[in-house]
């Protein structure tokens, strides 16, 4: 595989600017005796000198034009490379946005898990104290525990719905940009393990609240 640096050096050498053309004065107008038979020959020689001078200038202008053409081609190549890099950066931005959404859902999971776990713990502690006869009135703490669990379930449900809506919009936008040729879209969106975990936690939370309210199930 060729080194990109070698290509850059070779390209730079190809774009060497033509050397400055040394200034050559225009051939002076000769003093010709128009009555002489050699006048026409001398004028022809003078015109030939002017033509040679113009030819040298034209060749230099041609070299400069070729140099400008090479510069334009080089700029076009650079623009193409920049466009390619921009497309890849945009594709990577979609992946970063997806990971940001995953982290947001993780935060919702942590908060919901704390609410559900703390509420369930409060409920169990005061229920055991009431059953043991240590306290007689445990309605308020039990209701508080149930409220925390319900709040955790609601928060988790809203987080899952928001995540699904956001990811569907992100996928739609990504597919539209890929169809328009604005990004490559070579990398795929893998299944969201965070979303699967959130759904499992939601199911567990529903089992917990049903067990707490109706005293049935594995958590009753």
Coordinates of N, CA and C in Angstrom, one line a residue:
X1 N 0.9 -1.2 0.0 CA 0.0 0.0 0.0 C 0.9 1.2 0.0
X2 N 0.6 2.2 -0.9 CA 1.4 3.4 -1.0 C 1.1 4.3 0.2
X3 N 2.2 5.0 0.6 CA 2.1 6.0 1.7 C 1.4 7.3 1.2
X4 N 0.4 7.8 1.9 CA -0.2 9.0 1.5 C 0.7 10.2 1.5
X5 N 1.8 10.1 2.4 CA 2.7 11.2 2.4 C 3.6 11.2 1.1
X6 N 3.9 10.0 0.6 CA 4.6 10.0 -0.7 C 3.8 10.5 -1.8
X7 N 2.5 10.3 -1.8 CA 1.6 10.8 -2.8 C 1.6 12.3 -2.7
X8 N 1.5 12.8 -1.5 CA 1.5 14.3 -1.3 C 2.7 14.9 -1.9
X9 N 3.9 14.3 -1.6 CA 5.2 14.9 -2.0 C 5.2 14.8 -3.6
X10 N 4.8 13.7 -4.1 CA 4.8 13.6 -5.6 C 3.9 14.6 -6.2
X11 N 2.7 14.8 -5.6 CA 1.8 15.8 -6.1 C 2.4 17.2 -6.1
X12 N 3.1 17.5 -5.0 CA 3.7 18.8 -4.8 C 4.7 19.0 -5.9
X13 N 5.5 18.0 -6.2 CA 6.5 18.1 -7.2 C 5.9 18.3 -8.6
X14 N 4.8 17.7 -8.8 CA 4.1 17.8 -10.1 C 3.6 19.3 -10.2
X15 N 3.3 19.9 -9.1 CA 2.7 21.3 -9.2 C 3.8 22.4 -9.1
X16 N 5.0 22.0 -9.5 CA 6.0 23.0 -9.5 C 5.7 24.2 -10.4
X17 N 5.8 25.4 -9.9 CA 5.5 26.6 -10.7 C 6.6 26.7 -11.8
X18 N 6.2 27.1 -13.0 CA 7.2 27.3 -14.1 C 8.1 28.5 -13.7
X19 N 9.4 28.3 -14.0 CA 10.4 29.4 -13.7 C 10.0 30.7 -14.4
X20 N 10.3 31.8 -13.7 CA 10.0 33.1 -14.2 C 10.8 33.3 -15.6
X21 N 10.1 33.8 -16.5 CA 10.7 34.0 -17.8 C 11.6 35.2 -17.8
X22 N 12.8 35.1 -18.1 CA 13.7 36.3 -18.1 C 13.2 37.4 -19.0
X23 N 13.3 38.6 -18.6 CA 12.8 39.7 -19.4 C 13.7 39.9 -20.6
X24 N 13.2 39.8 -21.8 CA 14.0 40.0 -23.0 C 13.4 41.2 -23.7
X25 N 14.2 42.2 -24.0 CA 13.6 43.4 -24.6 C 13.1 43.1 -26.0
X26 N 12.1 43.9 -26.4 CA 11.6 43.7 -27.8 C 12.7 44.2 -28.8
X27 N 12.9 43.4 -29.8 CA 13.9 43.8 -30.8 C 13.7 45.2 -31.3
X28 N 14.8 46.0 -31.3 CA 14.6 47.4 -31.7 C 14.3 47.5 -33.2
X29 N 13.6 48.5 -33.5 CA 13.2 48.8 -34.9 C 14.5 49.2 -35.7
X30 N 14.8 48.4 -36.6 CA 16.1 48.7 -37.4 C 15.9 50.0 -38.3
X31 N 17.0 50.6 -38.5 CA 17.0 51.8 -39.4 C 17.2 51.2 -40.8
X32 N 16.2 51.3 -41.6 CA 16.3 50.7 -43.0 C 16.2 51.8 -44.0
X33 N 17.0 51.7 -45.0 CA 16.9 52.6 -46.1 C 15.9 52.1 -47.1
X34 N 14.7 52.7 -47.1 CA 13.6 52.2 -47.8 C 13.9 52.2 -49.3
X35 N 14.9 53.0 -49.8 CA 15.2 53.0 -51.2 C 16.0 51.8 -51.6
X36 N 16.6 51.1 -50.5 CA 17.4 50.0 -50.8 C 16.6 48.8 -51.2
X37 N 17.2 47.9 -52.1 CA 16.6 46.7 -52.5 C 16.4 45.7 -51.4
X38 N 17.3 45.8 -50.3 CA 17.2 44.9 -49.2 C 16.3 45.3 -48.1
X39 N 15.5 46.4 -48.3 CA 14.6 46.9 -47.3 C 13.6 45.8 -46.9
X40 N 12.9 45.2 -47.9 CA 11.9 44.2 -47.6 C 12.5 43.0 -46.9
X41 N 13.7 42.7 -47.2 CA 14.4 41.5 -46.5 C 14.6 41.9 -45.1
X42 N 15.1 43.1 -44.9 CA 15.4 43.5 -43.5 C 14.1 43.6 -42.7
X43 N 13.0 44.1 -43.3 CA 11.7 44.2 -42.6 C 11.3 42.8 -42.2
X44 N 11.4 41.8 -43.1 CA 11.0 40.4 -42.9 C 11.8 39.8 -41.7
X45 N 13.1 40.1 -41.7 CA 13.9 39.6 -40.6 C 13.5 40.2 -39.3
X46 N 13.1 41.5 -39.3 CA 12.7 42.1 -38.1 C 11.3 41.5 -37.6
X47 N 10.4 41.3 -38.6 CA 9.2 40.6 -38.2 C 9.4 39.2 -37.7
X48 N 10.4 38.5 -38.2 CA 10.7 37.2 -37.7 C 11.2 37.2 -36.3
X49 N 12.0 38.2 -36.0 CA 12.5 38.4 -34.6 C 11.3 38.7 -33.7
X50 N 10.4 39.5 -34.1 CA 9.2 39.8 -33.3 C 8.3 38.6 -33.1
X51 N 8.2 37.8 -34.1 CA 7.4 36.5 -34.0 C 8.1 35.6 -33.0
X52 N 9.4 35.4 -33.1 CA 10.1 34.6 -32.1 C 9.9 35.1 -30.7
X53 N 9.9 36.4 -30.5 CA 9.7 36.9 -29.2 C 8.3 36.6 -28.7
X54 N 7.3 36.8 -29.6 CA 5.9 36.5 -29.2 C 5.7 35.0 -28.9
X55 N 6.4 34.2 -29.7 CA 6.3 32.7 -29.5 C 6.8 32.3 -28.1
X56 N 8.0 32.9 -27.7 CA 8.5 32.6 -26.4 C 7.5 33.0 -25.3
X57 N 6.9 34.2 -25.5 CA 5.9 34.6 -24.5 C 4.7 33.7 -24.5
X58 N 4.3 33.3 -25.6 CA 3.1 32.4 -25.7 C 3.4 31.0 -25.1
X59 N 4.6 30.5 -25.3 CA 5.0 29.3 -24.6 C 5.0 29.4 -23.1
X60 N 5.4 30.5 -22.6 CA 5.4 30.8 -21.2 C 4.0 30.9 -20.6
X61 N 3.1 31.6 -21.4 CA 1.7 31.7 -21.0 C 1.1 30.3 -21.0
X62 N 1.4 29.5 -22.0 CA 0.9 28.1 -22.0 C 1.3 27.3 -20.8
X63 N 2.6 27.5 -20.4 CA 3.1 26.8 -19.2 C 2.3 27.2 -18.0
X64 N 2.1 28.6 -17.9 CA 1.4 29.1 -16.7 C -0.1 28.6 -16.7
X65 N -0.7 28.5 -17.9 CA -2.1 28.0 -18.0 C -2.1 26.5 -17.6
X66 N -1.1 25.7 -18.0 CA -1.1 24.3 -17.6 C -0.9 24.2 -16.1
X67 N -0.1 25.1 -15.5 CA 0.1 25.1 -14.1 C -1.2 25.5 -13.3
X68 N -1.9 26.5 -13.8 CA -3.2 26.8 -13.2 C -4.2 25.7 -13.3
X69 N -4.1 25.0 -14.4 CA -5.0 23.8 -14.6 C -4.7 22.7 -13.6
X70 N -3.4 22.5 -13.4 CA -3.0 21.5 -12.4 C -3.4 21.9 -11.0
X71 N -3.3 23.2 -10.7 CA -3.7 23.7 -9.4 C -5.2 23.5 -9.2
X72 N -6.0 23.7 -10.3 CA -7.4 23.5 -10.2 C -7.8 22.1 -10.0
X73 N -7.1 21.2 -10.7 CA -7.3 19.8 -10.5 C -7.0 19.3 -9.1
X74 N -5.9 19.9 -8.6 CA -5.4 19.5 -7.2 C -6.5 20.0 -6.2
X75 N -7.0 21.2 -6.4 CA -8.0 21.8 -5.5 C -9.3 20.9 -5.6
X76 N -9.6 20.5 -6.8 CA -10.8 19.6 -6.9 C -10.6 18.3 -6.1
X77 N -9.4 17.7 -6.2 CA -9.1 16.5 -5.5 C -9.2 16.7 -4.0
X78 N -8.7 17.9 -3.5 CA -8.7 18.2 -2.1 C -10.2 18.3 -1.7
X79 N -11.0 19.0 -2.5 CA -12.4 19.2 -2.2 C -13.1 17.8 -2.1
X80 N -12.8 16.9 -3.0 CA -13.4 15.6 -3.0 C -13.0 14.9 -1.7
X81 N -11.7 15.0 -1.3 CA -11.3 14.3 -0.1 C -12.0 14.9 1.1
X82 N -12.2 16.3 1.1 CA -12.8 16.9 2.2 C -14.3 16.5 2.3
X83 N -14.9 16.4 1.1 CA -16.3 15.9 1.1 C -16.4 14.5 1.6
X84 N -15.5 13.7 1.3 CA -15.5 12.3 1.8 C -15.4 12.2 3.3
X85 N -14.4 13.0 3.8 CA -14.2 13.1 5.2 C -15.5 13.6 5.9
X86 N -16.1 14.6 5.3 CA -17.3 15.2 6.0 C -18.4 14.2 6.0
X87 N -18.6 13.4 4.9 CA -19.6 12.3 4.9 C -19.3 11.3 6.0
X88 N -18.1 11.0 6.2 CA -17.7 10.0 7.2 C -17.9 10.5 8.6
X89 N -17.6 11.8 8.8 CA -17.8 12.4 10.1 C -19.3 12.5 10.4
X90 N -20.1 12.8 9.4 CA -21.5 12.9 9.7 C -22.1 11.5 10.0
X91 N -21.6 10.5 9.4 CA -22.0 9.1 9.8 C -21.6 8.8 11.2
X92 N -20.4 9.2 11.6 CA -19.9 9.0 12.9 C -20.8 9.8 13.9
X93 N -21.2 10.9 13.5 CA -22.1 11.7 14.4 C -23.4 11.0 14.7
X94 N -23.9 10.3 13.7 CA -25.1 9.5 14.0 C -24.9 8.4 15.1
X95 N -23.7 7.8 15.0 CA -23.4 6.8 16.0 C -23.2 7.4 17.4
X96 N -22.5 8.6 17.4 CA -22.4 9.3 18.7 C -23.7 9.7 19.3
X97 N -24.6 10.2 18.4 CA -25.9 10.5 18.9 C -26.7 9.3 19.4
X98 N -26.5 8.2 18.8 CA -27.1 6.9 19.2 C -26.6 6.6 20.6
X99 N -25.3 6.7 20.8 CA -24.7 6.3 22.1 C -25.1 7.3 23.2
X100 N -25.3 8.6 22.8 CA -25.8 9.6 23.8 C -27.2 9.2 24.2
X101 N -28.0 8.7 23.3 CA -29.4 8.3 23.6 C -29.3 7.1 24.6
X102 N -28.4 6.2 24.3 CA -28.2 5.0 25.2 C -27.8 5.4 26.6
X103 N -26.9 6.4 26.7 CA -26.5 6.9 28.0 C -27.7 7.6 28.7
X104 N -28.5 8.3 28.0 CA -29.7 8.9 28.6 C -30.6 7.9 29.2
X105 N -30.8 6.8 28.4 CA -31.7 5.7 28.9 C -31.1 5.0 30.1
X106 N -29.8 4.9 30.1 CA -29.1 4.3 31.3 C -29.3 5.1 32.5
X107 N -29.3 6.5 32.4 CA -29.6 7.3 33.5 C -31.0 7.1 34.0
X108 N -31.9 7.0 33.1 CA -33.3 6.8 33.5 C -33.4 5.4 34.2
X109 N -32.7 4.4 33.7 CA -32.8 3.1 34.4 C -32.2 3.2 35.8
X110 N -31.1 3.9 36.0 CA -30.5 4.0 37.3 C -31.5 4.7 38.3
X111 N -32.1 5.8 37.8 CA -33.0 6.5 38.7 C -34.3 5.7 39.0
X112 N -34.8 5.0 38.0 CA -36.0 4.2 38.2 C -35.7 3.0 39.1
X113 N -34.5 2.4 38.9 CA -34.2 1.3 39.7 C -34.0 1.7 41.2
X114 N -33.5 2.9 41.4 CA -33.3 3.4 42.8 C -34.7 3.7 43.4
X115 N -35.6 4.2 42.6 CA -37.0 4.5 43.1 C -37.7 3.2 43.5
X116 N -37.6 2.2 42.5 CA -38.3 1.0 42.7 C -37.7 0.2 43.9
X117 N -36.4 0.1 43.9 CA -35.7 -0.6 45.0 C -35.9 0.1 46.4
X118 N -35.8 1.4 46.4 CA -36.0 2.1 47.7 C -37.5 2.0 48.2
X119 N -38.4 2.1 47.2 CA -39.8 2.0 47.6 C -40.2 0.6 48.1
X120 N -39.7 -0.4 47.4 CA -39.9 -1.8 47.8 C -39.3 -2.1 49.1
X121 N -38.1 -1.6 49.4 CA -37.5 -1.8 50.7 C -38.3 -1.2 51.8
X122 N -38.7 0.1 51.6 CA -39.5 0.7 52.7 C -40.8 -0.1 52.9
X123 N -41.4 -0.5 51.9 CA -42.7 -1.3 52.0 C -42.4 -2.6 52.8
X124 N -41.4 -3.3 52.4 CA -41.1 -4.6 53.1 C -40.7 -4.4 54.6
X125 N -39.9 -3.4 54.9 CA -39.5 -3.1 56.3 C -40.7 -2.8 57.1
X126 N -41.5 -1.9 56.7 CA -42.6 -1.5 57.6 C -43.7 -2.6 57.6
X127 N -43.8 -3.4 56.5 CA -44.8 -4.5 56.6 C -44.4 -5.6 57.6
X128 N -43.1 -5.9 57.6 CA -42.6 -6.8 58.6 C -42.7 -6.3 60.0
X129 N -42.4 -5.0 60.2 CA -42.6 -4.5 61.5 C -44.0 -4.5 62.0
X130 N -45.0 -4.3 61.0 CA -46.4 -4.4 61.4 C -46.8 -5.8 61.7
X131 N -46.3 -6.7 60.9 CA -46.7 -8.1 61.1 C -46.1 -8.6 62.4
X132 N -44.9 -8.1 62.8 CA -44.3 -8.5 64.1 C -44.9 -7.9 65.3
X133 N -45.8 -6.9 65.0 CA -46.4 -6.2 66.2 C -45.6 -5.1 66.7
X134 N -44.5 -4.7 66.1 CA -43.6 -3.7 66.6 C -44.3 -2.3 66.4
X135 N -45.0 -2.1 65.3 CA -45.8 -0.9 65.1 C -47.2 -1.3 64.7
X136 N -48.2 -0.4 65.0 CA -49.6 -0.8 64.7 C -50.1 0.0 63.5
X137 N -49.6 1.1 63.2 CA -50.0 1.9 62.1 C -48.9 2.1 61.1
X138 N -48.9 1.4 60.0 CA -47.9 1.5 59.0 C -48.4 1.9 57.6
X139 N -49.6 2.5 57.6 CA -50.3 2.8 56.4 C -49.5 3.9 55.6
X140 N -49.0 4.9 56.3 CA -48.3 6.0 55.6 C -47.0 5.5 54.9
X141 N -46.1 4.8 55.7 CA -44.9 4.4 55.0 C -45.1 3.4 53.9
X142 N -46.2 2.5 54.1 CA -46.4 1.5 53.1 C -46.9 2.2 51.8
X143 N -47.8 3.2 52.0 CA -48.2 4.0 50.8 C -47.1 4.8 50.1
X144 N -46.2 5.3 51.0 CA -45.0 6.0 50.4 C -44.2 5.0 49.6
X145 N -44.0 3.8 50.1 CA -43.2 2.9 49.3 C -43.8 2.5 48.0
X146 N -45.2 2.3 48.0 CA -45.9 2.0 46.8 C -45.8 3.2 45.8
X147 N -45.9 4.4 46.4 CA -45.8 5.6 45.5 C -44.4 5.7 44.8
X148 N -43.4 5.4 45.5 CA -42.0 5.4 44.9 C -41.9 4.4 43.8
X149 N -42.5 3.2 44.0 CA -42.4 2.2 43.0 C -43.2 2.6 41.8
X150 N -44.4 3.1 42.0 CA -45.2 3.6 40.9 C -44.5 4.7 40.1
X151 N -43.9 5.6 40.9 CA -43.1 6.7 40.2 C -42.0 6.2 39.4
X152 N -41.3 5.2 39.9 CA -40.2 4.6 39.2 C -40.6 3.9 37.9
X153 N -41.8 3.2 38.0 CA -42.3 2.5 36.8 C -42.8 3.6 35.7
X154 N -43.4 4.6 36.2 CA -43.8 5.7 35.2 C -42.6 6.3 34.6
X155 N -41.6 6.6 35.4 CA -40.4 7.2 34.8 C -39.7 6.3 33.8
X156 N -39.7 5.0 34.1 CA -39.1 4.1 33.2 C -39.9 3.9 31.9
X157 N -41.2 3.9 32.0 CA -42.1 3.8 30.9 C -41.9 5.0 29.9
X158 N -41.9 6.2 30.5 CA -41.7 7.4 29.7 C -40.3 7.4 29.0
X159 N -39.3 7.0 29.8 CA -37.9 6.9 29.2 C -37.8 5.9 28.0
X160 N -38.5 4.8 28.2 CA -38.5 3.8 27.1 C -39.2 4.4 25.8
X161 N -40.4 5.0 26.1 CA -41.1 5.5 24.9 C -40.3 6.6 24.2
X162 N -39.7 7.5 25.0 CA -38.9 8.6 24.4 C -37.7 8.0 23.7
X163 N -37.1 7.0 24.2 CA -36.0 6.4 23.5 C -36.4 5.8 22.2
X164 N -37.5 5.1 22.2 CA -38.0 4.5 21.0 C -38.3 5.5 19.9
X165 N -39.0 6.6 20.3 CA -39.4 7.7 19.4 C -38.1 8.3 18.8
X166 N -37.2 8.6 19.7 CA -35.9 9.3 19.3 C -35.1 8.4 18.3
X167 N -35.0 7.1 18.6 CA -34.2 6.2 17.8 C -34.9 6.0 16.4
X168 N -36.2 5.9 16.4 CA -36.9 5.8 15.1 C -36.7 7.0 14.2
X169 N -36.8 8.2 14.9 CA -36.5 9.4 14.1 C -35.1 9.5 13.6
X170 N -34.1 9.0 14.4 CA -32.7 9.0 14.1 C -32.5 8.1 12.9
X171 N -33.0 6.9 13.0 CA -32.9 5.9 11.9 C -33.5 6.4 10.6
X172 N -34.7 7.1 10.7 CA -35.3 7.6 9.5 C -34.4 8.7 8.9
X173 N -33.9 9.6 9.7 CA -33.0 10.6 9.2 C -31.8 10.1 8.5
X174 N -31.2 9.1 9.2 CA -30.0 8.4 8.7 C -30.2 7.7 7.3
X175 N -31.4 7.0 7.2 CA -31.7 6.3 6.0 C -32.0 7.4 4.9
X176 N -32.6 8.5 5.2 CA -32.9 9.5 4.2 C -31.6 10.1 3.7
X177 N -30.6 10.4 4.6 CA -29.4 11.0 4.2 C -28.5 10.0 3.4
X178 N -28.6 8.7 3.7 CA -27.9 7.7 3.0 C -28.5 7.5 1.6
X179 N -29.8 7.6 1.5 CA -30.5 7.5 0.2 C -30.1 8.7 -0.7
X180 N -29.9 9.9 -0.1 CA -29.6 11.1 -0.8 C -28.1 11.1 -1.1
X181 N -27.3 10.2 -0.7 CA -25.9 10.1 -0.9 C -25.1 11.1 -0.1
X182 N -25.6 11.6 1.0 CA -24.9 12.5 1.9 C -24.0 11.8 2.9
X183 N -24.3 10.6 3.2 CA -23.4 9.8 4.1 C -23.3 8.4 3.5
X184 N -22.3 7.7 4.0 CA -22.1 6.3 3.5 C -23.0 5.3 4.2
X185 N -23.2 5.5 5.5 CA -24.0 4.6 6.2 C -23.6 3.2 6.2
X186 N -22.3 2.9 6.3 CA -21.7 1.6 6.2 C -21.9 0.8 7.5
X187 N -21.8 1.5 8.6 CA -22.0 0.9 9.9 C -23.5 0.8 10.2
X188 N -23.8 -0.3 11.0 CA -25.2 -0.5 11.3 C -25.5 -0.2 12.7
X189 N -26.8 0.0 13.0 CA -27.2 0.2 14.4 C -27.5 -1.2 15.0
X190 N -26.7 -1.6 16.0 CA -27.0 -2.9 16.6 C -28.2 -2.8 17.6
X191 N -28.7 -4.0 17.9 CA -29.8 -4.0 18.9 C -29.4 -3.3 20.2
X192 N -30.3 -2.5 20.8 CA -30.0 -1.8 22.0 C -30.1 -2.7 23.2
X193 N -29.0 -3.0 23.8 CA -29.0 -3.8 25.0 C -29.6 -3.0 26.2
X194 N -29.3 -1.7 26.1 CA -29.9 -0.9 27.2 C -31.4 -0.9 27.1
X195 N -32.0 -0.8 25.9 CA -33.4 -0.8 25.8 C -34.0 -2.2 26.3
X196 N -33.3 -3.3 25.9 CA -33.8 -4.6 26.4 C -33.7 -4.7 27.9
X197 N -32.7 -4.1 28.5 CA -32.6 -4.1 30.0 C -33.7 -3.3 30.6
X198 N -34.0 -2.2 30.0 CA -35.0 -1.3 30.5 C -36.4 -2.0 30.4
X199 N -36.7 -2.7 29.4 CA -37.9 -3.4 29.3 C -38.0 -4.5 30.3
X200 N -36.9 -5.3 30.5 CA -36.9 -6.3 31.6 C -37.2 -5.7 32.9
X201 N -36.5 -4.6 33.2 CA -36.7 -3.9 34.5 C -38.2 -3.4 34.6
X202 N -38.8 -3.0 33.6 CA -40.2 -2.5 33.6 C -41.1 -3.7 34.0
X203 N -40.8 -4.8 33.4 CA -41.6 -6.0 33.7 C -41.5 -6.4 35.2
X204 N -40.2 -6.4 35.6 CA -40.0 -6.7 37.1 C -40.7 -5.6 38.0
X205 N -40.7 -4.4 37.6 CA -41.3 -3.3 38.3 C -42.9 -3.6 38.4
X206 N -43.4 -4.0 37.3 CA -44.9 -4.3 37.3 C -45.2 -5.5 38.2
X207 N -44.4 -6.5 38.2 CA -44.6 -7.6 39.1 C -44.5 -7.1 40.5
X208 N -43.5 -6.2 40.8 CA -43.3 -5.7 42.2 C -44.6 -5.0 42.6
X209 N -45.1 -4.1 41.8 CA -46.2 -3.3 42.3 C -47.5 -4.1 42.4
X210 N -47.7 -5.1 41.5 CA -48.8 -6.0 41.7 C -48.7 -6.8 43.0
X211 N -47.5 -7.3 43.3 CA -47.3 -8.1 44.5 C -47.5 -7.2 45.7
X212 N -47.1 -5.9 45.7 CA -47.2 -5.1 46.8 C -48.7 -4.7 47.1
X213 N -49.4 -4.4 46.0 CA -50.8 -4.0 46.2 C -51.8 -5.1 46.5
X214 N -51.6 -6.3 45.7 CA -52.5 -7.4 45.9 C -52.0 -8.5 46.7
X215 N -50.8 -8.4 47.2 CA -50.2 -9.4 48.1 C -50.1 -10.8 47.4
X216 N -49.8 -10.8 46.1 CA -49.7 -12.0 45.3 C -48.4 -11.9 44.5
X217 N -48.0 -13.0 44.0 CA -46.8 -13.1 43.1 C -45.5 -13.3 43.9
X218 N -44.4 -13.3 43.2 CA -43.1 -13.6 43.8 C -42.7 -12.6 44.8
X219 N -43.2 -11.4 44.8 CA -42.7 -10.3 45.7 C -43.7 -10.0 46.7
X220 N -44.8 -10.8 46.8 CA -45.8 -10.5 47.8 C -45.5 -10.9 49.2

